[in-house]
Coordinates of C-alpha atoms in Angstrom, one line a residue:
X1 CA 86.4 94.7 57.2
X2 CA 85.7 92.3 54.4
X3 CA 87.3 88.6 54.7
X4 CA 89.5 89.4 51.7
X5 CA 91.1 92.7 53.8
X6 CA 91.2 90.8 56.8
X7 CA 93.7 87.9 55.4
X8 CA 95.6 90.9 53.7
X9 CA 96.2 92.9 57.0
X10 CA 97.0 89.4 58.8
X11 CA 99.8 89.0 56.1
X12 CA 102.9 88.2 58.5
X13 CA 106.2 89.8 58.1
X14 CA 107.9 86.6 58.2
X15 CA 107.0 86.2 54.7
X16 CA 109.6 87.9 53.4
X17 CA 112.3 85.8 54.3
X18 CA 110.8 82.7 54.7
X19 CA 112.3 79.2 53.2
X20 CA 115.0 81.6 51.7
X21 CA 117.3 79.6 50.2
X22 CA 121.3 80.2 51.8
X23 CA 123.1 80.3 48.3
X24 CA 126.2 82.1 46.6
X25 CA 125.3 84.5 44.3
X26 CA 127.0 87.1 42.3
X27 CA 126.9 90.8 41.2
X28 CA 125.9 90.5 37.6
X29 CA 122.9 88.3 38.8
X30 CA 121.7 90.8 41.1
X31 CA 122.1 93.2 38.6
X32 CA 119.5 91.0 36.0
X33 CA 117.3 90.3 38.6
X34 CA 116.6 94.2 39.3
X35 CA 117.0 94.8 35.4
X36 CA 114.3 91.9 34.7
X37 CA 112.0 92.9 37.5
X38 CA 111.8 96.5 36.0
X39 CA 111.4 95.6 32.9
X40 CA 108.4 93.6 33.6
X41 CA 106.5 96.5 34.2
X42 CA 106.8 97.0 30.6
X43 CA 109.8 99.8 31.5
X44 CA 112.7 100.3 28.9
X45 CA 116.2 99.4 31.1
X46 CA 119.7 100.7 29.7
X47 CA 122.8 101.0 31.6
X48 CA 126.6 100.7 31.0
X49 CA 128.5 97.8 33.3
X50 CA 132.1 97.2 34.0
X51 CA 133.6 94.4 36.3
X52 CA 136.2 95.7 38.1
X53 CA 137.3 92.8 40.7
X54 CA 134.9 92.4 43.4
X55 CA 132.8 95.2 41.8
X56 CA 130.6 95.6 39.5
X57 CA 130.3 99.5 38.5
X58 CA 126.5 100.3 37.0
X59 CA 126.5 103.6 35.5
X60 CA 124.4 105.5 32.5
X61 CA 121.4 104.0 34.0
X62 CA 117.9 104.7 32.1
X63 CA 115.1 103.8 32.8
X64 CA 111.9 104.8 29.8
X65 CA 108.3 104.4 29.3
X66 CA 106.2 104.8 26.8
X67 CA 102.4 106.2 27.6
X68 CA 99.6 104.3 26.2
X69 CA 97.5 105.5 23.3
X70 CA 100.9 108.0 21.8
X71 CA 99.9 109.9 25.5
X72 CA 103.9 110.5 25.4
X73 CA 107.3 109.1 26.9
X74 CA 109.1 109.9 30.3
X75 CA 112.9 108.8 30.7
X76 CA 114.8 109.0 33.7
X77 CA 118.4 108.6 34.4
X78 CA 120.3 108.6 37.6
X79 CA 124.1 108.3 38.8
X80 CA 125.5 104.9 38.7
X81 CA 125.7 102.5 42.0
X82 CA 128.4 99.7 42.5
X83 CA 127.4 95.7 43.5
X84 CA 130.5 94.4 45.0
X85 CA 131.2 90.7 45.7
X86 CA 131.7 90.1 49.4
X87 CA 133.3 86.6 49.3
X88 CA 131.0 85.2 51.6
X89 CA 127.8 84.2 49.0
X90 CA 126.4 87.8 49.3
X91 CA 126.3 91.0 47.3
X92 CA 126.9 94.8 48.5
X93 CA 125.0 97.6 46.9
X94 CA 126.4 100.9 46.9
X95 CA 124.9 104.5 46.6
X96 CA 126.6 107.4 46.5
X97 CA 126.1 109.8 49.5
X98 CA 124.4 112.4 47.0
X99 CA 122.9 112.0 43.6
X100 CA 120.4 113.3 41.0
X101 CA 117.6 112.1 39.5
X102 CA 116.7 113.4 35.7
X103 CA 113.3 113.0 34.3
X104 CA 112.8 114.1 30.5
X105 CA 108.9 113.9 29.7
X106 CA 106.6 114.5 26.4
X107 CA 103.2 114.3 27.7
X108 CA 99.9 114.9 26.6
X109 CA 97.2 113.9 23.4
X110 CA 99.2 113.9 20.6
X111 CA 99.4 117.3 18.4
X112 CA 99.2 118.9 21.8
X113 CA 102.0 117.4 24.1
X114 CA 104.2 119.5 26.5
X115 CA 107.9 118.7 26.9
X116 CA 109.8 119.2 30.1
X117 CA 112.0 117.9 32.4
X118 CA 112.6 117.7 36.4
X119 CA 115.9 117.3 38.5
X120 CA 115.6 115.8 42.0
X121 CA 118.0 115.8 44.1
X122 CA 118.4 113.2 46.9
X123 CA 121.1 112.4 49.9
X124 CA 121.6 109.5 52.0
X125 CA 123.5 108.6 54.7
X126 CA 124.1 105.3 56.9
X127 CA 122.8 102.8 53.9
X128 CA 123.7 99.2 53.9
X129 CA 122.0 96.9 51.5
X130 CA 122.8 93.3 51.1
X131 CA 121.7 90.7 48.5
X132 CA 121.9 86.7 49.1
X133 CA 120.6 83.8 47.9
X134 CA 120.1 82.9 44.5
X135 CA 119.1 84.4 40.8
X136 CA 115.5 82.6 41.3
X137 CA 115.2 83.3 44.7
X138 CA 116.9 87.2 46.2
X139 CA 116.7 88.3 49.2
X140 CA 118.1 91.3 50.2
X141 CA 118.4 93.6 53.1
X142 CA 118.0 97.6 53.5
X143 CA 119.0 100.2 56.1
X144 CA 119.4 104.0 56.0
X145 CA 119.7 106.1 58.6
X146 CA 119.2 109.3 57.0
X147 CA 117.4 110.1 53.3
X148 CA 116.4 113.5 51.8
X149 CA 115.0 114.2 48.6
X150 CA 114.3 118.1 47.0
X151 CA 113.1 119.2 43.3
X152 CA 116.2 121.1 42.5
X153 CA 114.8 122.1 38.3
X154 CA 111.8 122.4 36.5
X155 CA 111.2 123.5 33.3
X156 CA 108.9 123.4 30.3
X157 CA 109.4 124.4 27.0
X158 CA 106.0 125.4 26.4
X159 CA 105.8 127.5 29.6
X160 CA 109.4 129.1 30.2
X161 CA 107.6 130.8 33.3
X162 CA 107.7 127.7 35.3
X163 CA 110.6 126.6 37.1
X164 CA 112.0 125.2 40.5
X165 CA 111.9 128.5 42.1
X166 CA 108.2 128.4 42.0
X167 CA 108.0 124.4 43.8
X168 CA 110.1 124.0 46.9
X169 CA 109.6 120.3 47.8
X170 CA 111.4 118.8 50.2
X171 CA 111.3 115.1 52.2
X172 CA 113.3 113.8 55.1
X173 CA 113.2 109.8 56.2
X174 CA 114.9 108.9 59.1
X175 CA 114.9 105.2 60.5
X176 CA 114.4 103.1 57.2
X177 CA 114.9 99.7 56.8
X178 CA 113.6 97.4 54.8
X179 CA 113.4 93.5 53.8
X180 CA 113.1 91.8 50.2
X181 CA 112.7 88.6 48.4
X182 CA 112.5 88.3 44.8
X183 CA 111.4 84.7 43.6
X184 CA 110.5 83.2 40.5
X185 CA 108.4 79.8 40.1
X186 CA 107.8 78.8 37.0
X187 CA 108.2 81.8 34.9
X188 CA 106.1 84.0 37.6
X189 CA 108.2 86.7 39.2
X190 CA 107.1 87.7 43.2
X191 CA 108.7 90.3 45.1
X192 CA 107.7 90.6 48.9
X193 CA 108.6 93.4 50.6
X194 CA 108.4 94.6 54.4
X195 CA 109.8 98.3 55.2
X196 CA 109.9 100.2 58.3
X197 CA 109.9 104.2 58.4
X198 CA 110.6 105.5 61.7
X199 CA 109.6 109.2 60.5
X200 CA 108.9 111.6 57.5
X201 CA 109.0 115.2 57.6
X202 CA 107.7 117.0 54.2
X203 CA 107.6 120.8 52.9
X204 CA 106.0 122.3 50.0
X205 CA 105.9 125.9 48.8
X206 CA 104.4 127.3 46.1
X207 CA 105.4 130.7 45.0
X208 CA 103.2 132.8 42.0
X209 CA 105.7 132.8 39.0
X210 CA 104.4 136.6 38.2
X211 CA 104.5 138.3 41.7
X212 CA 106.8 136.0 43.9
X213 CA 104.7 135.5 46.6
X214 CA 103.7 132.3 48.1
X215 CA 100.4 131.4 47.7
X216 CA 100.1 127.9 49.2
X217 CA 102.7 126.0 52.0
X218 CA 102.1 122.5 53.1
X219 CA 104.1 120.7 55.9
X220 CA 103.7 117.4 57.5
X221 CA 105.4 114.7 59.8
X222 CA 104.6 110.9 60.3
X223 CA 105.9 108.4 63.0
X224 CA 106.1 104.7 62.7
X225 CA 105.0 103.6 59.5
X226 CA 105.4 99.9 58.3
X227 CA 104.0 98.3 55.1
X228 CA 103.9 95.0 53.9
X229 CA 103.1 94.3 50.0
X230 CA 103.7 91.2 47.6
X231 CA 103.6 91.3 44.1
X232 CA 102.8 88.8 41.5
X233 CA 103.7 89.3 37.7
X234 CA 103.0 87.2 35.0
X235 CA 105.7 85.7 32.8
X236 CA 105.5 87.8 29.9
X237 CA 105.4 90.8 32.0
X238 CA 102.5 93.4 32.2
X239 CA 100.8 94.5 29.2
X240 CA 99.4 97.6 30.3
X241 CA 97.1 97.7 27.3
X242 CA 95.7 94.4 27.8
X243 CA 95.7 94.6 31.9
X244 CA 92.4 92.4 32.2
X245 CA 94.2 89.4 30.5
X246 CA 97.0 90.4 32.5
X247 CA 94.8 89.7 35.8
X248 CA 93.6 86.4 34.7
X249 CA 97.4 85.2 34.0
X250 CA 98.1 85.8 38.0
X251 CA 99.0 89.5 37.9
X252 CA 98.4 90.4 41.9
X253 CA 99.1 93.4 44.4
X254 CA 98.5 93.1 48.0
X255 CA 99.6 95.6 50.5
X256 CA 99.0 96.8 54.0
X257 CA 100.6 99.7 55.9
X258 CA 100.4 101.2 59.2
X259 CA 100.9 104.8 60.9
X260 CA 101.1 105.5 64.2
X261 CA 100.9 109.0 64.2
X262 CA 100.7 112.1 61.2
X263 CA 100.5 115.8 61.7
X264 CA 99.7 118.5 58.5
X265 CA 99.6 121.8 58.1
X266 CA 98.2 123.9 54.9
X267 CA 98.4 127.8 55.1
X268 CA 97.3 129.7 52.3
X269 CA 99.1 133.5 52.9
X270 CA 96.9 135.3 50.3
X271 CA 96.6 139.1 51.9
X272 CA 93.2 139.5 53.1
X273 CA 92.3 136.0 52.8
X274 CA 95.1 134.7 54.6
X275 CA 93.7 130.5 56.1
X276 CA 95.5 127.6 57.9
X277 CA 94.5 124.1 58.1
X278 CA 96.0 121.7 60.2
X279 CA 95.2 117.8 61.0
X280 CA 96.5 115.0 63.7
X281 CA 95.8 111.5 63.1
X282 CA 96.8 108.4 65.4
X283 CA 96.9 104.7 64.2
X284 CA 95.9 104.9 60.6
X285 CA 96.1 101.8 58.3
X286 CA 95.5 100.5 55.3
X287 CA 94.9 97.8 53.4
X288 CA 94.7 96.9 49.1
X289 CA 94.4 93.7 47.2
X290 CA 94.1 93.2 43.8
X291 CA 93.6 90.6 41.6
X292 CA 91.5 88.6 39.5
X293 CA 88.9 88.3 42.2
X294 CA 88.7 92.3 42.2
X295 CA 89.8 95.3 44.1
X296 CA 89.4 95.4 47.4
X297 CA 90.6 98.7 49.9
X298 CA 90.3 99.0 53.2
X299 CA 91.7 101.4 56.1
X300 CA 90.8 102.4 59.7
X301 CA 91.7 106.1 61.3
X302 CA 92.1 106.1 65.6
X303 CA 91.6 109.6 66.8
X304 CA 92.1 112.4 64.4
X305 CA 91.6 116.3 64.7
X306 CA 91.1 118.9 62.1
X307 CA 90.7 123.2 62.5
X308 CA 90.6 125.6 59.8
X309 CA 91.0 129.2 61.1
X310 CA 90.6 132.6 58.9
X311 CA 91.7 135.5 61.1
X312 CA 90.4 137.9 58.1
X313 CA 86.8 136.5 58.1
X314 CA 86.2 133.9 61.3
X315 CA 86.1 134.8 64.6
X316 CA 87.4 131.5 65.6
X317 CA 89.3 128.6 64.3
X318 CA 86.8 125.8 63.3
X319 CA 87.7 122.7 65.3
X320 CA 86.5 119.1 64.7
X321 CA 87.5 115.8 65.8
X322 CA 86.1 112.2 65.2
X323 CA 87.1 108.8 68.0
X324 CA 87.9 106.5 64.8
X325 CA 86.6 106.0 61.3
X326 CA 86.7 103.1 58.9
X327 CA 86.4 102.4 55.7
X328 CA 85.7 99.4 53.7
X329 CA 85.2 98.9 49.7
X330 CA 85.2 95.9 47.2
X331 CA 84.4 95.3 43.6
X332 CA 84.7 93.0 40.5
X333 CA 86.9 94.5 37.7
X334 CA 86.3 91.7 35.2
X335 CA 83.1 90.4 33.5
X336 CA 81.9 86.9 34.7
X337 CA 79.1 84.6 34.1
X338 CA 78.0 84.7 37.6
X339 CA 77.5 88.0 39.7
X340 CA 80.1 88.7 41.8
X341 CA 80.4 90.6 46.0
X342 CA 80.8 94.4 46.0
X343 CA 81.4 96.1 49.8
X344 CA 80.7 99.5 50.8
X345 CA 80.8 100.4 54.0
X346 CA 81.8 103.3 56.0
X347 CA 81.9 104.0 59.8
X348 CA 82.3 107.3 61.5
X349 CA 82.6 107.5 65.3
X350 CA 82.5 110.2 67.6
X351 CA 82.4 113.2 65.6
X352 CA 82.3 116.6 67.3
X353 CA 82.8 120.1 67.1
X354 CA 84.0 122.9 69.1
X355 CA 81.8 124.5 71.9
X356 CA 82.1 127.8 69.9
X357 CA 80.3 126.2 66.6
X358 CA 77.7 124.8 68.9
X359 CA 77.0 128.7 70.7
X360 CA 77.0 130.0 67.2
X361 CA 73.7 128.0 66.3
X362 CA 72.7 126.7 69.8
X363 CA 73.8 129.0 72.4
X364 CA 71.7 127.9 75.5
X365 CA 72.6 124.3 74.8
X366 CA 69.3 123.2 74.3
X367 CA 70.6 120.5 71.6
X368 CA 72.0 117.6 73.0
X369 CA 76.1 118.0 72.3
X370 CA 76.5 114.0 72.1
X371 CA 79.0 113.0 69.3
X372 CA 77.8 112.2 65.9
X373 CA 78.2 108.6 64.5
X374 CA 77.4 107.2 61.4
X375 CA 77.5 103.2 59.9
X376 CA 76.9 102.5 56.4
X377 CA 77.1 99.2 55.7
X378 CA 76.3 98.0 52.1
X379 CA 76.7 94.3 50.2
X380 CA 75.6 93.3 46.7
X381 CA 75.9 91.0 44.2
X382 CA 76.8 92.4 40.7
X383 CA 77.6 91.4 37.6
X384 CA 80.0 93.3 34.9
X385 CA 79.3 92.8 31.4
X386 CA 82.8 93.7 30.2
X387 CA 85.8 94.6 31.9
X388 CA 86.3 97.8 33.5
X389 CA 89.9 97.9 31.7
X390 CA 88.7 97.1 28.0
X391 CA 88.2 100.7 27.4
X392 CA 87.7 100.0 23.5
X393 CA 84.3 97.7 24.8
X394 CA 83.5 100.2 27.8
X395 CA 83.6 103.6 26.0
X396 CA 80.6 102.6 23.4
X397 CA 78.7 102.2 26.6
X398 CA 78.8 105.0 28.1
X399 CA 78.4 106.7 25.2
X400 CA 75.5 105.0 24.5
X401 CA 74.1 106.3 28.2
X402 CA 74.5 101.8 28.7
X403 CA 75.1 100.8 32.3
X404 CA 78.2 98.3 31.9
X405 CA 77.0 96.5 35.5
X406 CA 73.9 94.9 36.8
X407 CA 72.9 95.0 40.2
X408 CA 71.7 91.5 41.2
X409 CA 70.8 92.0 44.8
X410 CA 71.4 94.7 47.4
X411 CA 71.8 93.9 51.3
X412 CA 71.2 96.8 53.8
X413 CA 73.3 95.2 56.9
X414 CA 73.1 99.1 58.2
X415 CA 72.4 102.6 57.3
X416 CA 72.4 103.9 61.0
X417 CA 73.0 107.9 61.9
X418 CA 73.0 109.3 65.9
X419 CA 72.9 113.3 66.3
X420 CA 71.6 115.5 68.4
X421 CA 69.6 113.1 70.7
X422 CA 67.8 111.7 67.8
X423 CA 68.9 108.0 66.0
X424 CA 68.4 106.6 62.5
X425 CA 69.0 102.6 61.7
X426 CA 67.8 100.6 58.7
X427 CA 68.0 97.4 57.3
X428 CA 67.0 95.5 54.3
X429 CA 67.6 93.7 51.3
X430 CA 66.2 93.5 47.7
X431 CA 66.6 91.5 44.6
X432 CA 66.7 92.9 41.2
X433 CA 65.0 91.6 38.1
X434 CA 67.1 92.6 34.5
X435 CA 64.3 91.0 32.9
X436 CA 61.5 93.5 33.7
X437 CA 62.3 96.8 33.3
X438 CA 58.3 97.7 32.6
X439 CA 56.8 97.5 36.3
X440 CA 59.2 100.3 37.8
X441 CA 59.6 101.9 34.0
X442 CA 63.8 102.4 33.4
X443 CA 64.7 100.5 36.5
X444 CA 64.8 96.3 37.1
X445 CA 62.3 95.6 39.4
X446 CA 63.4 95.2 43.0
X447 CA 61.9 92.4 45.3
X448 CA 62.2 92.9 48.3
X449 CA 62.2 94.7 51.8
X450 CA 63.6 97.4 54.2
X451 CA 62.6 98.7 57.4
X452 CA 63.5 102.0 58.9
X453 CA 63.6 103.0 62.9
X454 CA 63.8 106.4 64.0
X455 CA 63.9 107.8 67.8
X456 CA 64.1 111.3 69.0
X457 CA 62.7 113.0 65.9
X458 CA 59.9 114.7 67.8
X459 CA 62.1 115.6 70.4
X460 CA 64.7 117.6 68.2
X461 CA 61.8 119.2 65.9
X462 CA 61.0 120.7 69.3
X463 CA 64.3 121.7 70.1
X464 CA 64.8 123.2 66.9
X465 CA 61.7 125.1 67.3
X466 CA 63.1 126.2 70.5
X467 CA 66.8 127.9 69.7
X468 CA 64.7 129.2 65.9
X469 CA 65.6 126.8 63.2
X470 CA 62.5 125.5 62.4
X471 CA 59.1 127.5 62.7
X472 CA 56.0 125.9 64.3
X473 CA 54.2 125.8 60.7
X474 CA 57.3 123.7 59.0
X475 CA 57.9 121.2 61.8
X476 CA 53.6 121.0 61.5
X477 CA 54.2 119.6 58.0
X478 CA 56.8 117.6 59.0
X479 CA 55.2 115.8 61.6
X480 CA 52.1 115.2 59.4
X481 CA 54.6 113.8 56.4
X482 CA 56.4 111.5 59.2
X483 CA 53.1 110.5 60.3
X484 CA 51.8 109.4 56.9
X485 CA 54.7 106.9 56.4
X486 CA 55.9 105.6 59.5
X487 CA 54.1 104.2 62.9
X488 CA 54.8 105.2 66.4
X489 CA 56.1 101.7 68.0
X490 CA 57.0 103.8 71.3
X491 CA 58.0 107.0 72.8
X492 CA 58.9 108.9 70.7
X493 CA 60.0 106.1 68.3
X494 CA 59.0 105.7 64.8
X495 CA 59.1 102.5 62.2
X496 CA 58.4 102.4 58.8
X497 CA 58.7 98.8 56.7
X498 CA 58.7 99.2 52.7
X499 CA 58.3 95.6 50.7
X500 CA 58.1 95.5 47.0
X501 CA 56.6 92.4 45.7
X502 CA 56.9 90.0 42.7
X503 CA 53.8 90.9 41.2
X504 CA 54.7 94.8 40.9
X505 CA 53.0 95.9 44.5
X506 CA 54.8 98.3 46.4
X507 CA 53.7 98.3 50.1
X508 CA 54.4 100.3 52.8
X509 CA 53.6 99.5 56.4
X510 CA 51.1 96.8 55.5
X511 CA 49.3 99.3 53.1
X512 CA 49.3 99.0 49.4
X513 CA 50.4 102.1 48.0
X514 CA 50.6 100.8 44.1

């Protein structure tokens, strides 16, 4: 996990609500607040108030945006919610128990946009939500017991075929809460939010509009999930055509989440090709940031399993399952002077497969059944010669076949690989020179060095020869290719070292090779 990741999964809870100010304040101003927040996000707010004593009745609400480049326009409207005055300081919100949500879109490149429009319907039951505290500085405070959500209409003018009957989608939330705080110092708006899901339950079906019959169901569950984000906007609000500058003027997204447990299921009921597909994971999480610095993403997976089964075709389901995995990424998104860090690494641990796989290709277990593990673990130092958002400096570019990046240096910290009794680690690191692009014609010229170990390779070609994979003549030429690159530094171990040099040499093993 990359030091950037690691503060942003560290990020405490108790920054939501900390140094909140205890303050009166009233339902019109937690009304702007929401209205301003939206709207920073460069989305068109309309809605019809009325003060009626205590309360403040919000209704007509709208919310529009506009697609860059003429891409089109969705609107969406939804029933009206009151903010009532509770004499103590604090506001009420309240939702009514069921509601729709309309959403009216014209999408697509201009002279060829569709128009259409999508209903969802959504009940809750058991909400409380409570604002305090100031205009500058909101907190407020969410729980619901109960939430559902379905697609209830669908239609497009341009294909009358398709309606809701075609998508069922449903969702079910059950033991939400969540905690707020919207501040804003010196014209910069940050919202920090925590929220707690104790589970989710999701259906979708999808029916063929000409014969009726379902062709694809998905269904799922989760189990504890938490997430933690804080957002930074700018003063003049996000400019989604200019997001670059946007970035440099403090725009920032971090967010972290957590799962303990999520269950999916995908059957495809096609007659004669009827296949399921289910998955389990435990302890998944996940972590974003970015900002000026650059994006960084992050997650980690505890045990998962996976099968696929086709009774038609398989005689068997196929069954996997992996220990843990990780994942860890990180790039610049704006040019600098200087190069900047990029991070790519991957982990898998423990993968396996069902004893029935393994009799298919190895059925008097003469292959070691060991789990499979992998480690890729990449660094480098690159430098962007535009911004990956200027799209109007990017574009030429790539049409022009132009790379928009260069590579500075590359650092192997491992590229390791354990199956079958046999193990592959290397390491290394290389500079790159932009200023010769003669010596290794099309490329910069890399300076620098790697060395690759290897153990058990003899071992499985013999195996392999054994159970019929590989014939005696191939694993021959195999073992006379291994032997002209690498050197035997034990039993059955195997070590090749590959430098490049300054002055153009390439060298492998101590022997020049150009």
């Amino acid at each position: 996990m990359s030091r950037r990741s690691a503060l942003l999964a560290a990020l405490p809870a108790t920054v939501v609500l900390t140094g909140q100010a205890i303050a009166d304040v009233t339902p019109e101003e937690v009304w702007n607040v929401y209205e301003s927040y939206v709207e920073a996000y460069g989305i068109d707010v309309s809605a019809s108030t009325v003060r009626n004593g205590d309360v403040l009745e919000v209704s007509d609400i709208n919310f529009g945006i506009t697609l860059p480049q003429g891409f089109g326009t969705i609107d969406m409207s939804m029933d009206g919610i009151s903010l009532t005055d509770r004499g103590d300081g604090t506001v009420a919100f309240e939702y009514p128990d069921q509601s729709e949500m309309v959403f009216d879109m014209t999408i697509g490149p201009m002279g060829d946009q569709v128009s259409g429009s999508a209903t969802v319907s959504y009940a809750i039951t058991g909400n409380e939500t409570i604002a305090a505290g100031t205009a500058e500085d909101l907190a407020l405070q969410s729980t619901v017991e109960t939430m559902s959500m379905s697609l209830t209409d669908l239609s497009f003018s341009e294909e009358p075929e398709i309606d809701a009957s075609i998508f069922d989608i449903n969702f079910e939330f059950s033991g939400m809460n969540s905690q707020s705080r919207i501040r804003t110092v010196d014209g910069m708006t940050t919202v920090d939010t925590q929220g707690d899901v104790g589970s989710m339950i999701y259906s979708m079906v999808f029916t063929d509009p000409e014969t009726g019959d379902r062709f694809l169901e998905n269904s799922g569950n989760s189990e504890g999930t938490r997430s933690t984000t804080s957002i930074t906007i700018p003063a003049s609000g996000i400019n989604w055509m200019d997001f670059g500058n946007e970035l440099r003027n403090g725009l920032s997204i971090e967010s972290s989440s957590s799962v303990a447990s999520s269950n999916s299921a995908s059957l495809t009921p096609i007659e004669g090709a009827a296949s399921e597909q289910r998955s389990s994971s435990t302890d998944v999480t996940s972590n974003i940031m970015f900002d000026a610095d650059g994006l960084a993403i992050s997650g980690t997976y505890g045990s998962s399993n996976f099968s696929y089964s086709m009774a038609e075709l398989l005689p068997f389901p196929i069954e996997a399952e992996i220990e843990g995995a990780s994942v860890d990424f990180a790039m610049p998104v704006l040019s600098t002077e200087s190069a900047a860090p990029v991070v790519y690494a991957v982990a898998v641990d423990g993968l396996s497969v069902s004893d029935q796989i393994w009799a298919l290709l190895d059925p008097s277990a003469v292959l070691p059944r060991d789990p499979v593990s992998l480690d890729i673990d990449l660094t480098a130092d690159v430098r962007l010669l535009v911004d990956l958002f200027d799209f109007e400096a990017l574009m030429p570019m790539i049409e022009n076949e132009e790379i928009p990046a260069e590579l500075e240096s590359l650092t192997i910290n491992a590229l390791d690989a354990s199956a079958a009794g046999a193990t592959l680690s290397t390491t290394g690191a290389f500079d790159f020179d932009f200023t010769d692009m003669t010596t290794y014609p099309g490329m910069p010229k890399p300076i620098g060095s790697a060395t690759l170990a290897a153990t058990g390779v003899n071992a499985l070609l013999d195996r392999l020869i054994t159970i019929g994979l590989v014939s005696e003549s191939d694993a021959m030429g195999a073992r006379a290719g291994i032997a002209m690159i690498a050197e035997a530094t034990g039993d059955d171990a195997l070590e090749t070292t590959v430098e490049t040099t300054d002055d153009g040499q390439l060298i492998v093993n101590g022997q020049r090779m150009r």
